[in-house]
Coordinates of C-alpha atoms and ligand atoms in Angstrom, one line a residue:
X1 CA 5.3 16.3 -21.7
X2 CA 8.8 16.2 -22.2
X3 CA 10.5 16.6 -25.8
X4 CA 11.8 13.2 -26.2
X5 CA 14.5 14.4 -28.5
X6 CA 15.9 16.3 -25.7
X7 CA 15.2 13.4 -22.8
X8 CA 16.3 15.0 -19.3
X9 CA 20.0 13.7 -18.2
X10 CA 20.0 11.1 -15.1
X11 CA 20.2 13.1 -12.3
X12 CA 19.8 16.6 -13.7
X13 CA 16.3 17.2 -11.6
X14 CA 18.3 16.6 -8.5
X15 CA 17.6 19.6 -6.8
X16 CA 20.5 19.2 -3.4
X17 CA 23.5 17.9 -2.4
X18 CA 24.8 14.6 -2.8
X19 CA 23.1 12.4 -0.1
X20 CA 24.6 9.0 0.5
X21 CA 22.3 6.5 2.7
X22 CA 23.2 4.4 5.6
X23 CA 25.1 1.2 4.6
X24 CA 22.7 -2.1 3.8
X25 CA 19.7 0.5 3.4
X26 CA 17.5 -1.8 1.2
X27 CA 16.4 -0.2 -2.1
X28 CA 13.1 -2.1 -3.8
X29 CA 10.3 -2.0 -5.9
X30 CA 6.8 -2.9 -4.6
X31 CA 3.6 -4.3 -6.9
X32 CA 0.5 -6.5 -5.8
X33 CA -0.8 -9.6 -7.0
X34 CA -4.0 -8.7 -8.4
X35 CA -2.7 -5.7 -9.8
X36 CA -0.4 -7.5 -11.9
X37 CA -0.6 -11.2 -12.2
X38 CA -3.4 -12.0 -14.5
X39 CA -4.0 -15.6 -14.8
X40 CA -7.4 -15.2 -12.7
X41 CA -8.9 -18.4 -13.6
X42 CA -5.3 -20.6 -13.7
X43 CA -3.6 -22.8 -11.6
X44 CA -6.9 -23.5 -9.3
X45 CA -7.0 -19.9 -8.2
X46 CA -10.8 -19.0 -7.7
X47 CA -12.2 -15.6 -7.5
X48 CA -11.3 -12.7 -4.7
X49 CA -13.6 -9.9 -4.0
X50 CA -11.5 -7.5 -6.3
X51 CA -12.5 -10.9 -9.4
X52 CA -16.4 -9.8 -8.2
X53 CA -16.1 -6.4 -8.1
X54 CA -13.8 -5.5 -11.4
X55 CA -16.5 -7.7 -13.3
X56 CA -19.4 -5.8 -11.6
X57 CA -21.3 -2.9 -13.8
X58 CA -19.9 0.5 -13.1
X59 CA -17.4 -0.2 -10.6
X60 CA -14.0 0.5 -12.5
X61 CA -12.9 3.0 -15.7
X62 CA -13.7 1.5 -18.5
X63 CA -14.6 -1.7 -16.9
X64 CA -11.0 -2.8 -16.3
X65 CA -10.2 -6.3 -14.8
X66 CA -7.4 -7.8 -13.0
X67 CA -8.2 -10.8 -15.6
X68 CA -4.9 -10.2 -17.7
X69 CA -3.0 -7.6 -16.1
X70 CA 0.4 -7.3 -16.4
X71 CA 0.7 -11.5 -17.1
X72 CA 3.3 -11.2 -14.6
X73 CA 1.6 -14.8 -13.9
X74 CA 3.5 -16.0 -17.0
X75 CA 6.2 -14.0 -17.7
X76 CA 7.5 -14.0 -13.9
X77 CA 11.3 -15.3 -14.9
X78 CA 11.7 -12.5 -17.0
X79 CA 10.1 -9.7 -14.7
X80 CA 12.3 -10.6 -12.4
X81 CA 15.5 -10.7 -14.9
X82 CA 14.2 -7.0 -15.3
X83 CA 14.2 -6.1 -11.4
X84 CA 18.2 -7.7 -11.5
X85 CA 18.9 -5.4 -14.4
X86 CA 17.6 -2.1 -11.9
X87 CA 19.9 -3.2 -9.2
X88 CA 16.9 -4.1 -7.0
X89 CA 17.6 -5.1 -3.7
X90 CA 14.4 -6.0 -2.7
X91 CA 11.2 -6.6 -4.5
X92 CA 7.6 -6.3 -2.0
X93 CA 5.1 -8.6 -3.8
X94 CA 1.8 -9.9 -2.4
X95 CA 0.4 -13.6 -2.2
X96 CA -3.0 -14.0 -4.0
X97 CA -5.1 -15.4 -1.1
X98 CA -7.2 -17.2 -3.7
X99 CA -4.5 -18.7 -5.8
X100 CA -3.1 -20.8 -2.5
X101 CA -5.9 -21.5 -0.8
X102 CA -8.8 -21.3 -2.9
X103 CA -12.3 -20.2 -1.8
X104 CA -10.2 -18.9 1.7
X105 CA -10.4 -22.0 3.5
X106 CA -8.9 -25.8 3.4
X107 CA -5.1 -27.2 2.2
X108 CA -2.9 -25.3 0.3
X109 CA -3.1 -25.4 -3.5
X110 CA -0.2 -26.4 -4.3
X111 CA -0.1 -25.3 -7.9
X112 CA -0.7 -21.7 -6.9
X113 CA 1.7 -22.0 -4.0
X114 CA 4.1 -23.5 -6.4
X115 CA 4.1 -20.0 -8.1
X116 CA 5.3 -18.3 -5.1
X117 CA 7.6 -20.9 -4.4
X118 CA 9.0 -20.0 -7.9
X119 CA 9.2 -16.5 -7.3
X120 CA 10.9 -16.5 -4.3
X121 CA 13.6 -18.8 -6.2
X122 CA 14.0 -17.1 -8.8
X123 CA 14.7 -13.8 -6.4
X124 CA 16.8 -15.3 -4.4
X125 CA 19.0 -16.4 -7.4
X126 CA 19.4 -13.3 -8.5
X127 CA 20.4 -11.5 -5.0
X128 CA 17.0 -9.8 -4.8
X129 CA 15.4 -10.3 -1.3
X130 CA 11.8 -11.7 -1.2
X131 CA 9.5 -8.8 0.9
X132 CA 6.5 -10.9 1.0
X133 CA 2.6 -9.2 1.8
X134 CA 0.3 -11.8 3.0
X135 CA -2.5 -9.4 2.1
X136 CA -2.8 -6.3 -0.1
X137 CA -6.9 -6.4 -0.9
X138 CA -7.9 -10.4 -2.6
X139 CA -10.2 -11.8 0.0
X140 CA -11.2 -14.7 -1.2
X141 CA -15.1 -13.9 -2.2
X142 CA -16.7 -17.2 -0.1
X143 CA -15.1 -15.2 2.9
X144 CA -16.9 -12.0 1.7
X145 CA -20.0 -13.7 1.4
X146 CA -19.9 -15.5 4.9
X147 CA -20.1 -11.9 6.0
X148 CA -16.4 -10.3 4.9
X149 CA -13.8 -8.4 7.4
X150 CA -17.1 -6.8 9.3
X151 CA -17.3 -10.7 10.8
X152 CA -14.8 -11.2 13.5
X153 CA -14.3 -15.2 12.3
X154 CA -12.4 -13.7 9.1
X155 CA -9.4 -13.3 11.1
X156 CA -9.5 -16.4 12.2
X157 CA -9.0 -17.2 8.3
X158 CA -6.7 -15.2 7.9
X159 CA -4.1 -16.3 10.5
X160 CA -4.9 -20.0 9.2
X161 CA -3.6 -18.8 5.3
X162 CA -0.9 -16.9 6.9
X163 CA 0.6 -20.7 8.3
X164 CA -0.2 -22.0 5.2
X165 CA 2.3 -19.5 3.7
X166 CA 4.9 -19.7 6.1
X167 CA 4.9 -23.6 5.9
X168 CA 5.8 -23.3 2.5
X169 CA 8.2 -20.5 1.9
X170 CA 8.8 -19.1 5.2
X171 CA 12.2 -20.6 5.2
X172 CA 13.4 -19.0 2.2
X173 CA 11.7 -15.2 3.4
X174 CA 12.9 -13.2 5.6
X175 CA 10.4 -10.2 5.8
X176 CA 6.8 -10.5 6.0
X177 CA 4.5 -7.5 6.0
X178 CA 0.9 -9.3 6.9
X179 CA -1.7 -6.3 5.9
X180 CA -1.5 -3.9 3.1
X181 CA -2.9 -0.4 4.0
X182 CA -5.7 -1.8 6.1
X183 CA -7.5 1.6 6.4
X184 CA -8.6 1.2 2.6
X185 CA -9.3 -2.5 3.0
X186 CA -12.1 -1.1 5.8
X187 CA -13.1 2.4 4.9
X188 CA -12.9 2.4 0.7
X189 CA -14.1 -1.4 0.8
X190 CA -16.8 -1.3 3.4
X191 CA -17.5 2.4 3.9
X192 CA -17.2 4.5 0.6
X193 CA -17.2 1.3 -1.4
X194 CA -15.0 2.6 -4.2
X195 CA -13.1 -0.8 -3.3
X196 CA -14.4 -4.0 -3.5
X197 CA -16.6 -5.5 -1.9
X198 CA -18.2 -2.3 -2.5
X199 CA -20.3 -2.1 0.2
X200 CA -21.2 1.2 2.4
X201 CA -21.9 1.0 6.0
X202 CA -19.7 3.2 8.7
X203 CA -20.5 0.4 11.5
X204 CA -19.3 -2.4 9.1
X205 CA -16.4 -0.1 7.9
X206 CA -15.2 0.3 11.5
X207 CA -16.0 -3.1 12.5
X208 CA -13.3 -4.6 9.2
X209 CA -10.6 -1.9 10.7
X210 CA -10.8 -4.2 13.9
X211 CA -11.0 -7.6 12.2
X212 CA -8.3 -6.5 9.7
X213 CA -6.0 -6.0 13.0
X214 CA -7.4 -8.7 14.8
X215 CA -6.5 -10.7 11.9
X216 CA -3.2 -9.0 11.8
X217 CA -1.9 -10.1 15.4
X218 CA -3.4 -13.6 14.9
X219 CA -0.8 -13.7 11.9
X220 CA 1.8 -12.2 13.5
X221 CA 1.1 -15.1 16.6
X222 CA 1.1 -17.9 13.8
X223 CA 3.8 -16.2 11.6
X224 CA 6.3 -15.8 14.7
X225 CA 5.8 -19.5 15.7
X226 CA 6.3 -20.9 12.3
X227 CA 9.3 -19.1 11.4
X228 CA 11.4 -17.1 14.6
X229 CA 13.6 -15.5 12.8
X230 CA 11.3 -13.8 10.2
X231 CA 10.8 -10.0 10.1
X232 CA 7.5 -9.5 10.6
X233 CA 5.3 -6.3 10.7
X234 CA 2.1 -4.8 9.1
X235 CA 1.9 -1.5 6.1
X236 CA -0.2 1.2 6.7
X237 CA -1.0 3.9 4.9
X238 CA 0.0 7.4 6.6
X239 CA -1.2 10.7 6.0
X240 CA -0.2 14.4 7.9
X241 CA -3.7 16.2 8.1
X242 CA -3.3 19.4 8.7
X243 CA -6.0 21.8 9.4
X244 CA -7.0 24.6 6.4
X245 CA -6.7 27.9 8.8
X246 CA -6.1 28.9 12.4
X247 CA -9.8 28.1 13.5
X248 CA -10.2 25.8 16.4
X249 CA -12.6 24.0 14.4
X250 CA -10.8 23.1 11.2
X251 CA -8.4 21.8 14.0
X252 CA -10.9 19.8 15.2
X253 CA -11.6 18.7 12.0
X254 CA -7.7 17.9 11.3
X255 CA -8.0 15.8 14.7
X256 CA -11.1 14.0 13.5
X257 CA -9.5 12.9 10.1
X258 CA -5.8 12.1 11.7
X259 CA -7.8 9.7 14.3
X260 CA -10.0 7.9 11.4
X261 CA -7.0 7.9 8.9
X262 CA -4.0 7.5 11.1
X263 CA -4.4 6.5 14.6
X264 CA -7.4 4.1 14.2
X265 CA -4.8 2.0 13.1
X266 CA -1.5 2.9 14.9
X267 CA -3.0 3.1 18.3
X268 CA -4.2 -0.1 18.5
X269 CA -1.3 -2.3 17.1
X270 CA 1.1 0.2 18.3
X271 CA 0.0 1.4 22.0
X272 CA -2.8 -1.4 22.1
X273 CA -5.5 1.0 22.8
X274 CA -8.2 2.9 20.6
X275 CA -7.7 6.9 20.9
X276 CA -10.9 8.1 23.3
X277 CA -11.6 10.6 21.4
X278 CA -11.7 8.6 17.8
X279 CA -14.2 6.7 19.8
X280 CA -16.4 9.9 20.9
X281 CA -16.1 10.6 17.3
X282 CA -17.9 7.3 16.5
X283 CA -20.7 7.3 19.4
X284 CA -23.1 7.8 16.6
X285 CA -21.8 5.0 14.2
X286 CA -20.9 2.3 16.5
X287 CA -20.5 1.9 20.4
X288 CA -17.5 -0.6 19.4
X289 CA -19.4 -3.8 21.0
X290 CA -17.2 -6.0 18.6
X291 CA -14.4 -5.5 20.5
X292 CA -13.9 -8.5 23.2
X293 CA -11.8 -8.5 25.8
X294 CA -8.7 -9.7 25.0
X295 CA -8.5 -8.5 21.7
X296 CA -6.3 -5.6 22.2
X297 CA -3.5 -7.7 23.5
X298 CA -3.5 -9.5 20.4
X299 CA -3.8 -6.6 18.4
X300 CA -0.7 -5.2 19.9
X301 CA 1.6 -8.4 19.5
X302 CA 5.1 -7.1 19.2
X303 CA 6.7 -6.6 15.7
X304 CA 9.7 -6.3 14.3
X305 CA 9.0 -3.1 11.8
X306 CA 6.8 -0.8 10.7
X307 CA 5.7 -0.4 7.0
X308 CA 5.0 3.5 6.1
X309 CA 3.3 4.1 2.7
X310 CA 3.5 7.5 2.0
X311 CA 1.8 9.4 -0.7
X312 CA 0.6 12.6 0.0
X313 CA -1.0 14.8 2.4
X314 CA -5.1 16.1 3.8
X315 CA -5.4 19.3 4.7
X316 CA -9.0 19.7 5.8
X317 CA -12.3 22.3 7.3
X318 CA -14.7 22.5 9.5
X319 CA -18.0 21.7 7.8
X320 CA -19.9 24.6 6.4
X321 CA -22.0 25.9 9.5
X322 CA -25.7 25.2 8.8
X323 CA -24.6 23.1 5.6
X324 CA -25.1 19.5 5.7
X325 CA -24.0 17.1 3.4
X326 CA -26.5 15.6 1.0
X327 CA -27.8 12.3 2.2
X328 CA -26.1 10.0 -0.7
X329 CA -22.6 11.4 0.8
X330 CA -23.0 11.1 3.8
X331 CA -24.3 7.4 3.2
X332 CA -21.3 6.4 1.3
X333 CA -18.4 8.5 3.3
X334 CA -15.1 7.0 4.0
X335 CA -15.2 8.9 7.1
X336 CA -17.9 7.9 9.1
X337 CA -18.5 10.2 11.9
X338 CA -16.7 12.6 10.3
X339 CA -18.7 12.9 6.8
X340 CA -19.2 16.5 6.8
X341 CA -15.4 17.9 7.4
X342 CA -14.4 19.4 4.1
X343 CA -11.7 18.2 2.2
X344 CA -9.4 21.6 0.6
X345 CA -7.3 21.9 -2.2
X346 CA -4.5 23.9 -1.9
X347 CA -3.4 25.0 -5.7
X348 CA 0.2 23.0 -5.2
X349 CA 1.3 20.9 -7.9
X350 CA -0.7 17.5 -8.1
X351 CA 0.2 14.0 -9.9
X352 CA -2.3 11.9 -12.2
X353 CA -4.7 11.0 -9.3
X354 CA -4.9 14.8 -8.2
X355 CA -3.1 14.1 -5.2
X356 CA -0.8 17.1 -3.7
X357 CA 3.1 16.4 -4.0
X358 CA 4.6 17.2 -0.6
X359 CA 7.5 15.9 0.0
X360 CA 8.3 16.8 3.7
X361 CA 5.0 15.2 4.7
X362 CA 7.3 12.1 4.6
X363 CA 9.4 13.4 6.7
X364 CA 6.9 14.4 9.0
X365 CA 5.0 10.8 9.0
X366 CA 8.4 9.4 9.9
X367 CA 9.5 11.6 12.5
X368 CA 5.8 11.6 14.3
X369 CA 5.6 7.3 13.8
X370 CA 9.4 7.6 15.3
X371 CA 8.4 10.2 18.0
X372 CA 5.0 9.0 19.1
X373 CA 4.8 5.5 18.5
X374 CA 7.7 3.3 18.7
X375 CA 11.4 3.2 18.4
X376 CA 11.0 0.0 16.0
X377 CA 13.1 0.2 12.4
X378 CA 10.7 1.8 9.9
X379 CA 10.2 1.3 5.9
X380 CA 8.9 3.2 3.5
X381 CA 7.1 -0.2 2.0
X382 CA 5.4 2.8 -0.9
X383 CA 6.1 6.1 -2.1
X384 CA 5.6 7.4 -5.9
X385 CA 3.3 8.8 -8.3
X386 CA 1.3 8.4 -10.9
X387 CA 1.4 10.8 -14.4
X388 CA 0.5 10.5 -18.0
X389 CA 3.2 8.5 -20.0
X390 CA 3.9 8.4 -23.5
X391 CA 6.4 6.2 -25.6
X392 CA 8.8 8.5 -27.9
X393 CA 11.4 6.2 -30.1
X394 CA 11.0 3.5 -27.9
X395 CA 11.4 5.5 -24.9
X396 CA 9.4 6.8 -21.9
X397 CA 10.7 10.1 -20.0
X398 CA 9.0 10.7 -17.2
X399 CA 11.0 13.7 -15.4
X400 CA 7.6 14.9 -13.1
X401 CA 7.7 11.0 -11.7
X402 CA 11.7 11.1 -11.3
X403 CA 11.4 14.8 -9.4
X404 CA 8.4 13.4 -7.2
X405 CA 11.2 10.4 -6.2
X406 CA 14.2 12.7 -6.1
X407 CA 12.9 15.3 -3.9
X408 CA 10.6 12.3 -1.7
X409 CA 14.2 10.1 -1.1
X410 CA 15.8 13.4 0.1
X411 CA 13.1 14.0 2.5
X412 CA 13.5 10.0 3.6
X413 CA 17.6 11.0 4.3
X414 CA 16.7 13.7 6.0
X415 CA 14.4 11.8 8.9
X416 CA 17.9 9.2 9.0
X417 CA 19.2 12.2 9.8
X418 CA 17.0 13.6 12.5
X419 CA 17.2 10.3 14.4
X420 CA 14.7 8.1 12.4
X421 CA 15.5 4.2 12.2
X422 CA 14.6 4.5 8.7
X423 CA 15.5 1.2 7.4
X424 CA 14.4 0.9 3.5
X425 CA 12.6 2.2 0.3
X426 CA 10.2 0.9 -1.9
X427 CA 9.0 2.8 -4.8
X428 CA 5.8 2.2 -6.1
X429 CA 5.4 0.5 -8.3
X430 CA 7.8 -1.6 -10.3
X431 CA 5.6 -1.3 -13.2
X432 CA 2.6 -0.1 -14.8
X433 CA -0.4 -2.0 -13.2
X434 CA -4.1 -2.3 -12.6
X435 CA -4.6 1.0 -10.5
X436 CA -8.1 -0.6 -8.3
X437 CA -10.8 1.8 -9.3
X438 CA -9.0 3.3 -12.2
X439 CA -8.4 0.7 -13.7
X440 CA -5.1 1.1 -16.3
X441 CA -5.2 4.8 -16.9
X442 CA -3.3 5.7 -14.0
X443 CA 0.1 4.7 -14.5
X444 CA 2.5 4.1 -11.2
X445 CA 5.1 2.2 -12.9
X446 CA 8.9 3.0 -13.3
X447 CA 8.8 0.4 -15.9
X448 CA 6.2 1.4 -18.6
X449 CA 4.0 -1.6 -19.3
X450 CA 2.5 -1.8 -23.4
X451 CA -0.8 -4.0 -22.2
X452 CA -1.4 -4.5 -26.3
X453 CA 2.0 -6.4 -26.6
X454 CA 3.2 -7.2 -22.8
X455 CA 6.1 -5.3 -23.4
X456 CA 8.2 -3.7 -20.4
X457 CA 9.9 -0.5 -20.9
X458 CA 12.0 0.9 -18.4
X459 CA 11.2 4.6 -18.1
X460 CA 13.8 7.4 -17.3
X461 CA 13.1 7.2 -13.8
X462 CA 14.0 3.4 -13.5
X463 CA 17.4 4.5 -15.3
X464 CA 17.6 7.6 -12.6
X465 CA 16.5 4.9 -9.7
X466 CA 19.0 2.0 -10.5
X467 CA 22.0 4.6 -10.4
X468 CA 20.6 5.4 -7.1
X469 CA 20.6 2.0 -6.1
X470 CA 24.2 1.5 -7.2
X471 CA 25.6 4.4 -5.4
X472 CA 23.4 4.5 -2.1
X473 CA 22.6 7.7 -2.9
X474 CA 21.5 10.7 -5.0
X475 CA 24.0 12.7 -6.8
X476 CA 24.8 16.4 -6.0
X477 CA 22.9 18.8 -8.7
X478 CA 24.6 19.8 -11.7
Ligands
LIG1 C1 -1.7 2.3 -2.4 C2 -1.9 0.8 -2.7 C3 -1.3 0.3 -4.0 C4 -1.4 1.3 -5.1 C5 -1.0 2.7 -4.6 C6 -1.1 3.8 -5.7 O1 -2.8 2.7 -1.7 O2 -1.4 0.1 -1.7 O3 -1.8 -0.9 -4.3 O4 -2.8 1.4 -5.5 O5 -1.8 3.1 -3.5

């Protein structure tokens, strides 16, 4: 913890040169709607899976809820007063499925889609540009129990709410990311089941993966229609993996985890194709019969950008010869296929959530998305860190969060500068939120949120991040 009677200076943990970004390079803030709009009963909104499952016994610390949250529900004119006051350019929210069209099917609810409406209003008035996520994790819970993402006719529903959206703001949005990391959506909802719905079945984890994208290109289809001139792509979250020694087999394990985490998804939407040997890797968990012809194609419907959330990196092993995995693990892996690789911890500095801060991992993701996958302009849509806050005289320092941003931007300039269409960056999160599984101990936020009083607190880092915003770049170090 810092001493907060000696609070770091802006820009003293800048640890390079001065780095200015390309003009127009668009600096925002991301958050999610059930991490932080409350209101979960209001407005006609009716429960998502993420409702269910924060209510259900066991499944978050401390039993946390999405029920209140941040009450950015209520207190939305003023949040966004605060993100005008940062210099925000853009601020990447998501639509709460259930708030506009309740139970996932039907007309729009136009009280919850007056919310949006609202928002996007309010943003525009104050020269912050809407980024607008159809989906970051609220499936309405009828849809879950007509069989969830693992049935292919959820797409279908989705690409129906995704008109409804464009209908009614699409003329006042200009970017539109349709899924939110849809590799936790499959594999932490449907394999693991650390996320709602909490269920654990490899086959029905792989099987969402392809209705999540099928869903995706359906959107994309409805979205470009609607509204031609939108931006339109999809976020996923992007890992390096990189094997623990020089064995061929922990780099068999590396290529096992890169297809599951990474190209599971980026083949498909990207190169319209599955990897082959992602689906050796699954002979035993699925022989991928819910793919139809056709599918693919949709899958692969062009975009106009890529989202790249970027947190940290997997460096993995071979399993243990001779050593399986007890049967409870295996049965509840994220990885299905793949349970028995070993996940390694390399003794380098960590954040809050015990993830390993490495910075040039971005700059790998970039250059390999750039390099491998398409020549399409990239954004960082995520990228930040979670630590233990604490308010001092009415202030929060937060240096460890400001370093992790400092030293993650210079690693963003420096794919601009190898070639990378590198386009924007979002930090996440705007503010302290509901943190899924964890509930509200894990704090994300450059604004630090008092959930007793409602009270926003911009923490050093937002200072440090809204001088960066005005001068389109980081300072030199002192
Ligand atoms: C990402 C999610 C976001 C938040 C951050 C920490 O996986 O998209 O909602 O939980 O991680």
């Amino acid at each position: 913890m810092s001493n907060p009677a000696n609070p770091p200076a802006v820009g003293v943990l800048d640890q390079g040169p001065e780095l200015t970004f390309p003009p127009g390079f668009l600096w925002g803030a991301a958050t999610a709607a059930y991490q932080i709009e409350g209101a979960a009963t209001e407005g006609g909104r009716t429960p998502s899976i993420w409702d269910t499952f924060s209510h259900a016994e066991g499944r978050t610390v401390g039993g946390h809820t999405g029920d209140v949250a941040c009450d950015h529900y209520h207190r939305m004119p003023s949040d966004v007063r605060l993100m005008a006051d940062l210099g925000l350019r853009s601020y990447r929210f998501s639509v709460s499925w259930p708030r506009v069209q309740p139970g996932g099917a039907g007309p729009v609810n136009q009280e919850g889609m007056d919310f949006y409406r609202r928002l996007v209003d309010e943003l525009l008035a104050h020269g912050v540009e809407p980024w607008l996520t159809l989906y970051h994790w609220d499936l309405p819970q009828p849809l879950e129990d007509a069989g969830g993402w693992p049935a292919r006719d959820t797409a279908a529903r989705f690409a129906d709410y995704a008109q409804l959206v464009a209908d009614a703001v699409g003329d006042r949005v200009k970017y539109f990311t349709t899924l939110n990391e849809p590799w936790c959506s499959a594999f932490l909802g449907y394999g693991s089941g650390v996320h709602a719905p909490g269920r654990s079945d490899g086959a029905d984890a792989v099987r969402a993966g392809h209705h999540l994208m099928l869903g995706h290109g359906l959107a994309v289809q409805a979205l470009r229609t609607a509204r031609p001139a939108a931006q339109l792509g999809i976020t996923v979250n992007l890992y390096p993996v990189t094997p623990a020694g020089d064995s061929p087999q922990d780099a068999d394990a590396a290529r096992r985890i890169d297809g599951l985490a990474n190209r599971f998804f980026l083949d498909p939407v990207l190169r319209g194709a599955y990897p082959a040997d992602l689906r050796a890797d699954l002979r035993a968990v699925t022989d991928f019969g819910h793919v139809r012809d056709g599918d693919l194609a949709v899958i692969s419907t062009p975009l106009d950008m890529v989202g790249v959330n970027y947190y940290s990196r997997h460096v993995v092993a071979a399993p243990v010869e001779g050593v399986e995995r007890e049967a409870y693990w295996r049965a509840q892996s994220c990885w299905p296929g793949s349970e028995d690789v070993r996940f390694v911890t390399r003794g380098v500095p960590v954040t809050d959530m015990d993830w390993e801060i490495d910075a040039p991992g971005l700059l790998e993701t970039l250059e390999r998305v750039h390099r491998d996958y398409t020549d399409l302009p990239l954004y960082i849509t995520e990228n930040g860190s979670a630590f233990v806050d604490a308010v001092a005289d009415g202030r929060v320092d937060d240096p460890d969060r400001l370093a992790y941003f400092d030293s993650h931007l210079r690693a963003a300039h420096a794919a601009i500068s190898a070639g990378v269409p590198l386009k924007g960056y979002f930090a996440w999160s705007l503010m302290d939120n509901f943190e899924w599984a964890w509930g509200y101990t894990k704090r994300f936020g450059m604004v630090y949120v008092d959930y007793d009083s409602q009270a926003r607190i911009p923490k050093s880092s937002a200072r440090w991040y809204a001088e960066v915003i005005r001068r389109n770049g980081l300072a030199a170090a002192q």
